[in-house]
Structure formats: structure tokens, C-alpha cells
Tab-separated table of C-alpha atoms in Angstrom:
chain	number	residue	atom	x	y	z
E	1	MET	CA	-14.016	-11.827	-17.813
E	2	THR	CA	-13.953	-8.078	-18.073
E	3	ASP	CA	-13.556	-7.268	-14.378
E	4	HIS	CA	-11.451	-4.265	-13.519
E	5	LEU	CA	-7.739	-4.877	-13.093
E	6	GLN	CA	-5.134	-2.414	-11.868
E	7	VAL	CA	-1.873	-3.200	-13.635
E	8	PRO	CA	1.337	-1.932	-12.001
E	9	VAL	CA	3.711	-0.418	-14.569
E	10	TRP	CA	7.358	0.578	-14.100
E	11	THR	CA	9.356	2.861	-16.392
E	12	LEU	CA	13.009	1.841	-16.530
E	13	ALA	CA	15.741	3.955	-18.097
E	14	THR	CA	19.217	2.839	-19.103
E	15	GLU	CA	21.185	5.964	-18.190
E	16	SER	CA	21.112	7.223	-14.600
E	17	GLY	CA	22.326	10.696	-15.614
E	18	ARG	CA	19.112	11.314	-17.538
E	19	VAL	CA	16.704	10.158	-14.853
E	20	SER	CA	16.817	13.406	-12.851
E	21	LEU	CA	14.919	15.132	-15.664
E	22	ALA	CA	11.955	12.904	-14.921
E	23	ALA	CA	11.439	14.724	-11.609
E	24	GLN	CA	9.851	17.523	-13.634
E	25	LEU	CA	7.082	15.204	-14.800
E	26	PRO	CA	3.818	14.677	-12.880
E	27	VAL	CA	3.015	11.117	-11.840
E	28	ASP	CA	-0.588	10.027	-12.340
E	29	HIS	CA	-1.130	7.486	-9.579
E	30	GLU	CA	-4.813	7.188	-10.457
E	31	GLY	CA	-3.959	5.108	-13.464
E	32	MET	CA	-3.842	5.387	-17.255
E	33	THR	CA	-5.563	3.836	-20.219
E	34	PRO	CA	-3.524	1.648	-22.620
E	35	GLU	CA	-3.525	4.514	-25.132
E	36	ARG	CA	-2.117	6.980	-22.595
E	37	LEU	CA	0.527	4.469	-21.514
E	38	ALA	CA	1.662	4.002	-25.124
E	39	GLY	CA	1.851	7.766	-25.590
E	40	LEU	CA	3.736	8.202	-22.319
E	41	ARG	CA	6.324	5.597	-23.344
E	42	GLN	CA	7.129	7.431	-26.569
E	43	ALA	CA	7.048	10.873	-24.922
E	44	LEU	CA	9.406	9.885	-22.109
E	45	ALA	CA	11.904	8.374	-24.537
E	46	ALA	CA	11.946	11.626	-26.518
E	47	PHE	CA	12.000	13.895	-23.439
E	48	LEU	CA	14.781	12.064	-21.598
E	49	ASP	CA	16.701	11.186	-24.789
E	50	THR	CA	17.655	7.793	-23.402
E	51	PRO	CA	16.672	4.193	-24.162
E	52	LEU	CA	13.899	3.134	-21.781
E	53	VAL	CA	11.250	0.469	-21.433
E	54	THR	CA	8.032	-0.014	-19.527
E	55	VAL	CA	7.268	-3.167	-17.572
E	56	GLU	CA	3.726	-4.265	-16.693
E	57	ALA	CA	2.877	-6.967	-14.134
E	58	TYR	CA	-0.055	-9.348	-14.508
E	59	PRO	CA	-1.138	-12.411	-12.544
E	60	LEU	CA	-0.475	-15.212	-15.023
E	61	PRO	CA	-3.763	-16.951	-15.838
E	62	VAL	CA	-3.703	-20.522	-14.539
E	63	GLU	CA	-4.980	-21.773	-17.900
E	64	ALA	CA	-2.155	-20.115	-19.837
E	65	HIS	CA	-0.012	-22.534	-21.828
E	66	LEU	CA	3.416	-21.156	-22.643
E	67	ARG	CA	5.643	-22.614	-25.341
E	68	GLY	CA	9.323	-22.055	-25.905
E	69	GLY	CA	11.462	-19.610	-24.002
E	70	ARG	CA	14.301	-20.276	-21.610
E	71	LEU	CA	13.953	-21.076	-17.915
E	72	LEU	CA	16.518	-19.330	-15.701
E	73	ASP	CA	17.414	-20.440	-12.195
E	74	ALA	CA	16.272	-18.350	-9.238
E	75	ALA	CA	19.918	-17.500	-8.541
E	76	SER	CA	20.565	-16.140	-12.043
E	77	PRO	CA	21.291	-12.400	-12.323
E	78	LEU	CA	18.100	-11.632	-14.213
E	79	ALA	CA	15.896	-13.501	-11.731
E	80	MET	CA	17.578	-11.798	-8.774
E	81	GLU	CA	17.228	-8.341	-10.303
E	82	LEU	CA	13.587	-8.977	-11.098
E	83	ARG	CA	12.863	-9.882	-7.460
E	84	ARG	CA	14.785	-6.946	-6.027
E	85	LEU	CA	13.781	-4.258	-8.458
E	86	LEU	CA	10.143	-4.913	-9.328
E	87	LYS	CA	7.775	-5.576	-6.468
E	88	VAL	CA	4.065	-5.842	-7.191
E	89	PRO	CA	2.142	-3.579	-4.742
E	90	ALA	CA	0.131	-5.468	-2.154
E	91	ASN	CA	-2.999	-3.513	-3.046
E	92	ALA	CA	-2.845	-4.354	-6.756
E	93	SER	CA	-6.260	-5.557	-7.880
E	94	THR	CA	-6.555	-9.160	-9.058
E	95	SER	CA	-10.307	-9.373	-9.424
E	96	VAL	CA	-10.139	-10.878	-12.893
E	97	ALA	CA	-11.441	-14.419	-13.010
E	98	GLY	CA	-8.611	-16.911	-12.493
E	99	ALA	CA	-6.122	-14.282	-11.372
E	100	ALA	CA	-6.640	-14.843	-7.656
E	101	LYS	CA	-5.593	-18.480	-8.030
E	102	SER	CA	-2.402	-17.600	-9.886
E	103	THR	CA	0.941	-18.208	-8.181
E	104	GLU	CA	2.986	-16.805	-11.058
E	105	THR	CA	3.504	-13.269	-12.338
E	106	LEU	CA	3.855	-12.315	-15.985
E	107	TYR	CA	6.022	-9.241	-16.537
E	108	ARG	CA	5.499	-7.691	-19.968
E	109	MET	CA	8.390	-5.465	-21.003
E	110	VAL	CA	7.666	-3.130	-23.902
E	111	VAL	CA	10.671	-1.792	-25.797
E	112	PRO	CA	9.902	1.345	-27.869
E	113	ARG	CA	10.452	1.112	-31.608
E	114	THR	CA	13.380	3.546	-31.457
E	115	VAL	CA	15.255	1.082	-29.249
E	116	ALA	CA	13.924	-2.023	-31.014
E	117	ALA	CA	15.332	-0.754	-34.300
E	118	GLN	CA	18.805	-0.924	-32.763
E	119	LEU	CA	18.368	-4.631	-32.002
E	120	GLY	CA	17.758	-5.527	-35.630
E	121	GLU	CA	14.881	-7.436	-37.206
E	122	GLY	CA	16.815	-10.700	-37.066
E	123	LEU	CA	16.506	-10.902	-33.268
E	124	VAL	CA	12.779	-10.217	-32.997
E	125	ARG	CA	9.833	-12.319	-34.139
E	126	SER	CA	7.623	-10.390	-36.546
E	127	MET	CA	3.998	-9.641	-35.651
E	128	PRO	CA	2.663	-7.618	-38.615
E	129	SER	CA	-1.015	-7.264	-37.710
E	130	LYS	CA	-3.306	-7.429	-34.722
E	131	LYS	CA	-5.394	-9.883	-36.727
E	132	VAL	CA	-2.634	-12.445	-36.215
E	133	LEU	CA	-2.968	-13.991	-32.778
E	134	GLY	CA	0.252	-14.289	-30.840
E	135	GLY	CA	2.522	-12.471	-28.478
E	136	ILE	CA	1.729	-11.681	-24.870
E	137	HIS	CA	-1.231	-9.361	-25.220
E	138	SER	CA	-3.280	-11.417	-27.673
E	139	GLY	CA	-1.848	-14.897	-27.203
E	140	ILE	CA	-1.702	-15.047	-23.393
E	141	LEU	CA	-3.640	-12.201	-21.819
E	142	GLY	CA	-6.170	-11.391	-24.512
E	143	LYS	CA	-7.590	-14.907	-24.690
E	144	THR	CA	-8.498	-14.818	-21.002
E	145	GLY	CA	-9.935	-11.312	-21.026
E	146	ILE	CA	-7.415	-10.210	-18.415
E	147	VAL	CA	-6.747	-6.901	-20.215
E	148	GLY	CA	-10.341	-6.224	-21.139
E	149	ASN	CA	-10.734	-3.366	-18.652
E	150	ALA	CA	-7.263	-2.705	-17.251
E	151	THR	CA	-5.934	0.510	-15.738
E	152	PHE	CA	-2.170	1.036	-15.678
E	153	VAL	CA	-0.835	2.482	-12.418
E	154	PRO	CA	2.751	3.881	-12.389
E	155	VAL	CA	4.991	2.356	-9.733
E	156	VAL	CA	8.514	3.437	-8.792
E	157	ALA	CA	10.995	0.574	-8.720
E	158	ASP	CA	12.616	-0.352	-5.413
E	159	ALA	CA	15.821	1.659	-5.580
E	160	SER	CA	15.963	2.702	-1.941
E	161	ARG	CA	19.032	0.663	-1.129
E	162	PRO	CA	22.307	-0.228	-2.835
E	163	GLY	CA	22.237	-3.471	-4.725
E	164	ALA	CA	18.623	-3.062	-5.778
E	165	THR	CA	19.708	-4.801	-8.903
E	166	ALA	CA	21.877	-7.871	-8.967
E	167	ALA	CA	25.597	-8.021	-9.504
E	168	VAL	CA	26.799	-8.584	-13.037
E	169	SER	CA	30.348	-9.792	-13.559
E	170	GLY	CA	30.890	-9.342	-9.824
E	171	THR	CA	30.164	-5.600	-9.819
E	172	ALA	CA	27.017	-4.290	-8.139
E	173	ARG	CA	24.763	-2.084	-10.259
E	174	VAL	CA	22.699	0.372	-8.245
E	175	ALA	CA	19.290	1.372	-9.530
E	176	THR	CA	18.336	4.991	-8.973
E	177	GLY	CA	14.868	6.451	-9.334
E	178	VAL	CA	13.308	9.871	-9.547
E	179	GLY	CA	9.586	10.442	-9.955
E	180	MET	CA	8.218	7.671	-12.135
E	181	VAL	CA	11.449	6.670	-13.906
E	182	THR	CA	14.104	4.319	-12.543
E	183	ALA	CA	17.577	3.757	-13.987
E	184	ALA	CA	18.212	0.025	-14.250
E	185	ALA	CA	20.534	-0.498	-17.199
E	186	SER	CA	21.795	-3.959	-16.265
E	187	PHE	CA	18.288	-5.347	-15.765
E	188	VAL	CA	17.093	-3.989	-19.114
E	189	LEU	CA	20.242	-5.190	-20.886
E	190	LEU	CA	20.028	-8.735	-19.523
E	191	ALA	CA	16.293	-8.996	-20.243
E	192	VAL	CA	16.718	-7.786	-23.815
E	193	ALA	CA	19.836	-9.882	-24.404
E	194	THR	CA	18.220	-13.036	-23.021
E	195	ALA	CA	15.032	-12.625	-25.068
E	196	ALA	CA	17.057	-11.890	-28.205
E	197	SER	CA	19.249	-14.935	-27.558
E	198	VAL	CA	16.175	-17.148	-27.085
E	199	TYR	CA	14.731	-16.007	-30.414
E	200	ALA	CA	18.083	-16.353	-32.198
E	201	GLU	CA	18.408	-19.935	-30.959
E	202	GLU	CA	14.852	-20.661	-32.041
E	203	GLN	CA	15.690	-19.443	-35.557
E	204	ARG	CA	18.988	-21.355	-35.619
E	205	ARG	CA	17.242	-24.581	-34.659
E	206	LYS	CA	14.609	-24.138	-37.367
E	207	ALA	CA	17.292	-23.365	-39.946
E	208	MET	CA	19.222	-26.494	-38.959
E	209	GLU	CA	16.084	-28.611	-39.340
E	210	ARG	CA	15.439	-27.169	-42.795
E	211	VAL	CA	18.990	-27.901	-43.938
E	212	THR	CA	18.967	-31.433	-42.531
E	213	GLU	CA	15.635	-32.133	-44.218
E	214	LEU	CA	17.163	-31.507	-47.640
E	215	LEU	CA	20.544	-33.115	-46.999
E	216	GLU	CA	18.828	-36.389	-46.118
E	217	GLU	CA	17.786	-36.603	-49.787
E	218	LEU	CA	20.887	-35.125	-51.382
E	219	THR	CA	24.351	-36.679	-51.560
E	220	ALA	CA	26.737	-33.772	-51.066
E	221	ASP	CA	29.577	-34.486	-48.662
E	222	ASN	CA	30.911	-30.915	-48.766
E	223	LEU	CA	27.530	-29.472	-47.768
E	224	ASP	CA	27.122	-32.128	-45.084
E	225	ALA	CA	30.483	-31.129	-43.624
E	226	GLU	CA	29.551	-27.445	-43.681
E	227	ARG	CA	26.319	-28.214	-41.811
E	228	ASP	CA	28.167	-30.340	-39.248
E	229	ARG	CA	30.773	-27.641	-38.569
E	230	LEU	CA	28.055	-25.090	-37.840
E	231	ASN	CA	26.221	-27.564	-35.645
E	232	GLY	CA	29.427	-28.300	-33.732
E	233	ALA	CA	30.029	-24.590	-33.120
E	234	THR	CA	26.640	-24.382	-31.442
E	235	THR	CA	27.863	-26.415	-28.461
E	236	ALA	CA	30.382	-23.752	-27.468
E	237	VAL	CA	27.836	-20.993	-28.102
E	238	GLU	CA	25.344	-22.783	-25.857
E	239	ARG	CA	27.904	-23.101	-23.052
E	240	ALA	CA	28.785	-19.423	-23.313
E	241	THR	CA	25.088	-18.490	-23.348
E	242	ALA	CA	24.453	-20.543	-20.222
E	243	LEU	CA	27.373	-18.814	-18.501
E	244	LEU	CA	25.943	-15.422	-19.475
E	245	LEU	CA	22.426	-16.192	-18.298
E	246	ASP	CA	23.358	-18.112	-15.137
E	247	LYS	CA	26.176	-15.877	-13.901
E	248	GLY	CA	25.961	-12.714	-15.970
E	249	GLU	CA	29.361	-13.353	-17.508
E	250	ALA	CA	30.533	-13.911	-21.064
E	251	GLY	CA	33.989	-15.156	-21.853
E	252	HIS	CA	36.088	-16.964	-24.444
E	253	SER	CA	37.374	-19.668	-22.111
E	254	LEU	CA	34.754	-22.172	-23.282
E	255	GLY	CA	35.860	-22.407	-26.897
E	256	LEU	CA	33.815	-19.473	-28.120
E	257	ASP	CA	36.747	-18.119	-30.159
E	258	ALA	CA	36.846	-21.279	-32.273
E	259	ALA	CA	33.059	-21.240	-32.635
E	260	VAL	CA	33.108	-17.619	-33.791
E	261	HIS	CA	35.771	-18.512	-36.383
E	262	THR	CA	33.619	-21.372	-37.677
E	263	VAL	CA	30.551	-19.162	-37.942
E	264	ASP	CA	32.485	-16.344	-39.620
E	265	THR	CA	33.899	-18.855	-42.124
E	266	ALA	CA	30.362	-20.007	-42.952
E	267	ILE	CA	29.245	-16.391	-43.391
E	268	ALA	CA	32.186	-15.788	-45.725
E	269	ALA	CA	31.238	-18.868	-47.781
E	270	ALA	CA	27.624	-17.701	-48.027
E	271	THR	CA	28.754	-14.204	-49.028
E	272	ARG	CA	31.005	-15.661	-51.719
E	273	ARG	CA	28.156	-17.784	-53.080
E	274	ALA	CA	25.815	-14.805	-53.090
E	275	ALA	CA	28.338	-12.763	-55.097
E	276	THR	CA	28.750	-15.635	-57.577
E	277	TRP	CA	24.983	-15.977	-57.957
E	278	ARG	CA	24.616	-12.240	-58.490
E	279	ALA	CA	27.287	-12.284	-61.211
E	280	LYS	CA	25.578	-15.167	-63.010
E	281	LEU	CA	22.231	-13.401	-62.818
E	282	ALA	CA	23.735	-10.194	-64.203
E	283	ALA	CA	25.219	-12.135	-67.127
E	284	PHE	CA	21.788	-13.165	-68.426
E	285	SER	CA	20.502	-11.326	-71.484
E	286	SER	CA	17.843	-8.676	-70.939
E	287	GLU	CA	15.865	-10.387	-73.701
E	288	GLY	CA	15.350	-13.428	-71.492
E	289	VAL	CA	17.018	-16.655	-70.433
E	290	GLU	CA	16.342	-20.234	-71.406
E	291	ILE	CA	15.490	-22.768	-68.694
E	292	ALA	CA	18.530	-24.882	-69.585
E	293	ASP	CA	20.846	-21.886	-69.070
E	294	LEU	CA	19.158	-21.043	-65.766
E	295	VAL	CA	19.648	-24.586	-64.455
E	296	LYS	CA	23.264	-24.601	-65.644
E	297	ALA	CA	23.984	-21.337	-63.806
E	298	PHE	CA	22.132	-22.406	-60.659
E	299	PRO	CA	22.550	-26.202	-60.335
E	300	GLY	CA	19.688	-27.770	-58.453
E	301	ILE	CA	17.300	-24.842	-58.853
E	302	ASP	CA	14.937	-27.157	-60.734
E	303	GLN	CA	14.663	-29.538	-57.774
E	304	PRO	CA	12.895	-28.956	-54.444
E	305	ASN	CA	15.834	-30.594	-52.634
E	306	GLY	CA	18.576	-29.445	-54.987
E	307	ALA	CA	21.981	-28.049	-54.113
E	308	PHE	CA	20.919	-24.429	-54.732
E	309	ARG	CA	18.181	-24.578	-52.112
E	310	VAL	CA	20.504	-26.369	-49.668
E	311	GLU	CA	23.120	-23.638	-50.068
E	312	LEU	CA	20.447	-20.996	-49.449
E	313	ARG	CA	19.428	-22.753	-46.250
E	314	LEU	CA	23.039	-23.142	-45.136
E	315	ALA	CA	23.346	-19.368	-45.517
E	316	SER	CA	20.235	-18.910	-43.351
E	317	LEU	CA	21.722	-21.267	-40.769
E	318	ALA	CA	24.990	-19.319	-40.714
E	319	ILE	CA	23.091	-16.034	-40.368
E	320	ALA	CA	20.953	-17.338	-37.490
E	321	THR	CA	24.001	-18.730	-35.670
E	322	LYS	CA	25.909	-15.475	-36.173
E	323	ARG	CA	23.039	-13.467	-34.680
E	324	ARG	CA	23.131	-15.619	-31.577
E	325	VAL	CA	26.886	-15.140	-31.254
E	326	ALA	CA	26.413	-11.393	-31.805
E	327	VAL	CA	24.296	-11.134	-28.646
E	328	LEU	CA	27.049	-12.784	-26.593
E	329	GLN	CA	29.735	-10.563	-28.057
E	330	ALA	CA	27.664	-7.410	-27.506
E	331	VAL	CA	27.040	-8.258	-23.845
E	332	GLU	CA	30.712	-9.008	-23.280
E	333	HIS	CA	31.666	-5.699	-24.879
E	334	ALA	CA	29.123	-3.821	-22.743
E	335	GLN	CA	30.487	-5.435	-19.577
E	336	LYS	CA	33.784	-3.639	-20.165
E	337	SER	CA	31.923	-0.393	-19.509
E	338	PRO	CA	31.935	0.812	-15.875
E	339	GLU	CA	28.142	1.076	-15.893
E	340	LEU	CA	27.187	-1.790	-18.211
E	341	ASP	CA	26.186	0.769	-20.803
E	342	PHE	CA	23.083	-0.095	-22.820
E	343	ARG	CA	24.052	2.163	-25.697
E	344	ARG	CA	27.372	0.315	-25.943
E	345	PHE	CA	25.444	-2.965	-26.056
E	346	THR	CA	23.120	-1.901	-28.878
E	347	ALA	CA	25.950	-0.243	-30.817
E	348	MET	CA	28.055	-3.409	-30.620
E	349	LEU	CA	25.041	-5.547	-31.516
E	350	GLN	CA	24.457	-3.474	-34.644
E	351	ASP	CA	28.132	-3.658	-35.558
E	352	GLU	CA	28.302	-7.437	-35.125
E	353	GLN	CA	25.176	-7.941	-37.235
E	354	ARG	CA	26.049	-5.532	-40.035
E	355	SER	CA	27.642	-8.192	-42.242
E	356	VAL	CA	24.768	-10.654	-41.831
E	357	ASP	CA	22.191	-7.924	-42.377
E	358	GLU	CA	23.875	-7.092	-45.684
E	359	LEU	CA	24.087	-10.786	-46.613
E	360	GLN	CA	20.438	-11.393	-45.775
E	361	SER	CA	19.397	-8.335	-47.805
E	362	GLU	CA	21.471	-9.491	-50.776
E	363	LEU	CA	19.976	-13.003	-50.667
E	364	ARG	CA	16.483	-11.508	-50.421
E	365	ALA	CA	17.129	-9.244	-53.437
E	366	LEU	CA	18.675	-12.118	-55.390
E	367	LEU	CA	15.617	-14.334	-54.929
E	368	VAL	CA	13.263	-11.482	-55.840
E	369	ASP	CA	15.269	-10.804	-59.025
E	370	LEU	CA	15.190	-14.505	-59.878
E	371	ALA	CA	11.411	-14.538	-59.432
E	372	GLU	CA	11.119	-11.581	-61.844
E	373	LEU	CA	13.463	-13.115	-64.414
E	374	ARG	CA	12.215	-13.102	-67.994
E	375	LEU	CA	12.163	-16.635	-69.346
E	376	ARG	CA	12.018	-17.711	-72.972
E	377	ALA	CA	11.576	-20.883	-74.964
E	378	PRO	CA	14.600	-22.695	-76.411
E	379	THR	CA	15.630	-20.792	-79.533
E	380	LYS	CA	16.351	-23.928	-81.580
E	381	SER	CA	12.860	-25.263	-81.014
E	382	PHE	CA	11.288	-22.837	-83.442
E	383	THR	CA	13.679	-23.702	-86.245
E	384	ASP	CA	13.828	-27.473	-85.728
E	385	ARG	CA	10.395	-28.349	-84.386
E	386	LEU	CA	7.433	-27.079	-82.424
E	387	LEU	CA	7.348	-27.320	-78.631
E	388	THR	CA	5.379	-30.201	-77.192
E	389	GLN	CA	2.484	-29.528	-74.831
E	390	GLY	CA	4.616	-30.776	-71.943
E	391	GLU	CA	7.445	-28.364	-72.781
E	392	VAL	CA	4.986	-25.476	-72.982
E	393	ASN	CA	3.471	-26.378	-69.611
E	394	ASN	CA	6.935	-26.661	-68.067
E	395	LEU	CA	7.916	-23.226	-69.380
E	396	LEU	CA	4.721	-21.669	-68.070
E	397	ALA	CA	5.229	-23.296	-64.636
E	398	TRP	CA	8.689	-21.804	-64.042
E	399	PRO	CA	7.647	-18.251	-63.010
E	400	GLY	CA	5.463	-19.727	-60.277
E	401	ARG	CA	8.296	-22.007	-59.120
E	402	LEU	CA	10.690	-19.075	-58.833
E	403	ARG	CA	8.157	-16.979	-56.917
E	404	GLN	CA	7.578	-19.884	-54.545
E	405	LEU	CA	11.331	-20.261	-54.059
E	406	ALA	CA	11.610	-16.579	-53.123
E	407	SER	CA	8.668	-16.861	-50.758
E	408	GLU	CA	9.977	-19.966	-48.964
E	409	GLU	CA	13.673	-19.143	-48.722
E	410	SER	CA	13.833	-15.402	-47.988
E	411	VAL	CA	12.856	-13.236	-45.025
E	412	ALA	CA	10.735	-10.207	-45.843
E	413	ALA	CA	12.196	-6.862	-44.823
E	414	SER	CA	10.269	-4.912	-42.213
E	415	GLU	CA	10.634	-1.870	-40.006
E	416	LEU	CA	10.278	-2.891	-36.370
E	417	PRO	CA	7.448	-1.389	-34.321
E	418	ASP	CA	7.420	-1.586	-30.523
E	419	VAL	CA	8.671	-4.933	-29.203
E	420	GLU	CA	7.435	-6.926	-26.217
E	421	ILE	CA	9.379	-9.338	-24.018
E	422	GLY	CA	7.726	-11.712	-21.554
E	423	LEU	CA	9.237	-12.651	-18.180
E	424	VAL	CA	7.302	-15.196	-16.128
E	425	GLN	CA	8.269	-15.257	-12.444
E	426	ARG	CA	7.385	-18.588	-10.912
E	427	ALA	CA	6.578	-19.320	-7.296
E	428	ASP	CA	10.036	-20.848	-6.732
E	429	GLY	CA	11.788	-17.715	-8.031
E	430	LYS	CA	12.748	-19.145	-11.414
E	431	VAL	CA	12.106	-16.955	-14.452
E	432	LEU	CA	10.933	-18.080	-17.884
E	433	VAL	CA	12.089	-15.647	-20.594
E	434	LEU	CA	10.035	-15.626	-23.793
E	435	PRO	CA	11.437	-14.565	-27.203
E	436	ALA	CA	11.297	-10.888	-28.157
E	437	GLU	CA	8.259	-10.308	-30.335
E	438	ALA	CA	7.172	-7.340	-32.439
E	439	MET	CA	3.792	-5.869	-31.580
E	440	PRO	CA	1.120	-5.167	-34.189
E	441	ARG	CA	1.618	-1.691	-35.623
E	442	ASP	CA	-1.935	-0.675	-34.743
E	443	HIS	CA	-1.693	-1.905	-31.143
E	444	ALA	CA	-2.181	0.808	-28.534
E	445	ALA	CA	-0.310	-0.598	-25.569
């Protein structure tokens, strides 16, 4: 399965005023290697000084099995823009085994790391090494050999007529192209926002499952109520998300204001708890802390389904829900711009996530500090009696328990590399949007 494949690739910018500079650049219509394409993506972003992405088109292997994502109707703004803007050339080679039978097209959008960093790590699935199978290149295309011997051929998007991209909020956005770069801000914004929203919902659902798992074994009405309020807010968020994806609009008429208040209240509660935990940790003596004092300061820390772990997971649930709301709020804010400005979108997204980024960092640091805590035996034991073998074993087991707690309940910090987004165009015009996923740092394309 290493037959030659010519892969059409479009370069899309988010600011039409910068695109004219691309006319100075030569267009290599003979094709490029994956390494040259990766270099070109970074060079263009630096030369034009504007957020841009590249989009590659592949015939989706018939044996590909896709999981997750969100299916958009053929009449949705993103699906309409995809059809109008990106047209696979008729002479594109599909000689790879299985490709000729395919009736679906996989569009792989690659977002450079400079732009991905503006989205925030909480909206992108991590992919730390090429040794870990996953993503589009390794998980879908790599398994079938479809990129074994591919050449990437630059294609100019169809911007020859007004309305080359779909209307968003009732206002037509015109794509303009010069040379090998096309300005298509609304298409890029909706693709990025949809993929980020899909991933945020995926994380929210997992967080809810983790909280529910513990609450089934713990009687804590106040924590149950907190979980239920966050779960109830999700209904309004889901309605607003559907409105955004189906019609390209985001509004507060569907109860989103109340949902945002609920989520913000949960974030405030988690922030308050984190501050309380930090104060208790700081109060411990530098000479060490006894297990009894640790359990008293952090009730439930000695139990796998204790209140401390539940409160940590409620904080994760609030953070995940807030990130999903942040995407909606950022899109709505960007729509107030005459040109659906992508920079406005990313700036608002960063602003909306700043509080949860700080909270997540504080929780991560707290758990790391707990794992490094110096523990000591009960002081009275040495004056009254010797420790039993069981007490010694329990004391020795605690450092491992705290390290495991930190590993299971915190998200490791990471600097985002390039990010890929998958858009699958089906024969009926519907589009399946896959979650945004970080590419391995040593990946060429």
C-alpha cells in the first residue's frame, strides 16, 4: 500500500489584508514532500504575520473506523463552506489501494503551534510522541499506508465568486486568494471552534462520569447537588452549541446566561477550595506531618472514594464545562466583528479561559506538593510504645498513595505543538468534525 498519491493542499489565512503579500511567493505545483510542507506552513505564518492553516484532502479509506466527533448537517455553515471553498481537483491521484472505492473525503487541517498555543491546552487532546498511535496521520491514514508515498500539491481555494464561503450570522463572508494563500477567516474559525467544542464536551462527559462514579459510593448531598447543577447547565450549553454549529449563531436566548452563572459559581467554589487546601498545606511543619493531621486537614484523602477526591473531580468537571462555554462566548464575541475576526476569537478564548487555566495550574501544583510532602510517624508512639508492623507498612505506603493521587487527578502541563483537526465530508454532504488533537513533536507534516 505504498502507491503514489497526490494530496491537494490549501493554505488558508485569517486576514484578507495580509494575503496580497503571498503574491510574492512562488507556487510549486509539482508537489512537495511532507517535510517541505511543514516548513512552508511555519514560514508562511512568519512571513505573512497572520494566523493560517493548511488543509489536506485524502480519500477516506473504506476500512477506516472513526470514533467520536460531531456530525453536522449538510446545510450547516461549516459544511456549506467546505463544499464551496475546497474542491478536490479532478486529476488528483487516488491510486492507493482502497482509495478508488471511497465515497468520502477526509480533510486534515493543520494549525501551526503559534496559533494552537492561543487555543489553550485544555481544548486540544495531547499527543506527546509519534510512538503513541492516534490522530489522523497515524490512527486513520498511517494504518492503511495511504501516506506512505504522498506528494502534496498546492491548490488555490475557489474564491472566484462572492459567497465562496457560507454566510455566518446572516452576513456573507467572501474568500479572497492570491497565489497559494486564500483568506477564509470564517471557515477556519468555525472549524477550529467546532473541533475545540467537540473535545471540550468529550472532556466534560468524562469528568462527569468520574464524579458520578465516586458519588455512588459516598453520601454527600451537597456534592450531589453541585454535580447536578453542573449537569443541568449542560443542557443549555448543548442547545447553544447546536445553534452555533447548525446556523452559525450564538446567543443567550436559550438560557445560556443562567448556565454561565452556574458554571462560574462552580469555578468560584473550586477556587475557594483550592485556596483553603493551599493554606492547610502551608501550615504543615517543614519537619514533616503526621498521617492523622494530613487526614484531618484533607478529609477523605485516605479513601479512594473520599470527599477530597470527589471535590477534585468536581473542580475538573467545572473546568471542562467552562472551557466548552468559553468556545461559545468567544465565537459570539468574534461575530460582533465586521469580518468575523480570528484574532478576536482567539483573544476572547484566552481571556475566558484565563481563570480556569490558573485554577487547573494551582490544583496541579497542589497535588504535586502533596505527593512530595514529608511524612513522619506519630510522635507519641516513640514515648509510649513501638509502632506495629502494620503501622510501619501504612506509613511507608502513603508516599506512593499521594503520588498516585497526583497522577490520577491532575493534568500534566505541556506546550502545544502543531494541532490537527479532521473534517470528514460524506457523500450526502454531511460533515463529521473530529476533536482537535496535538501532533507528535517529531512529526514532519
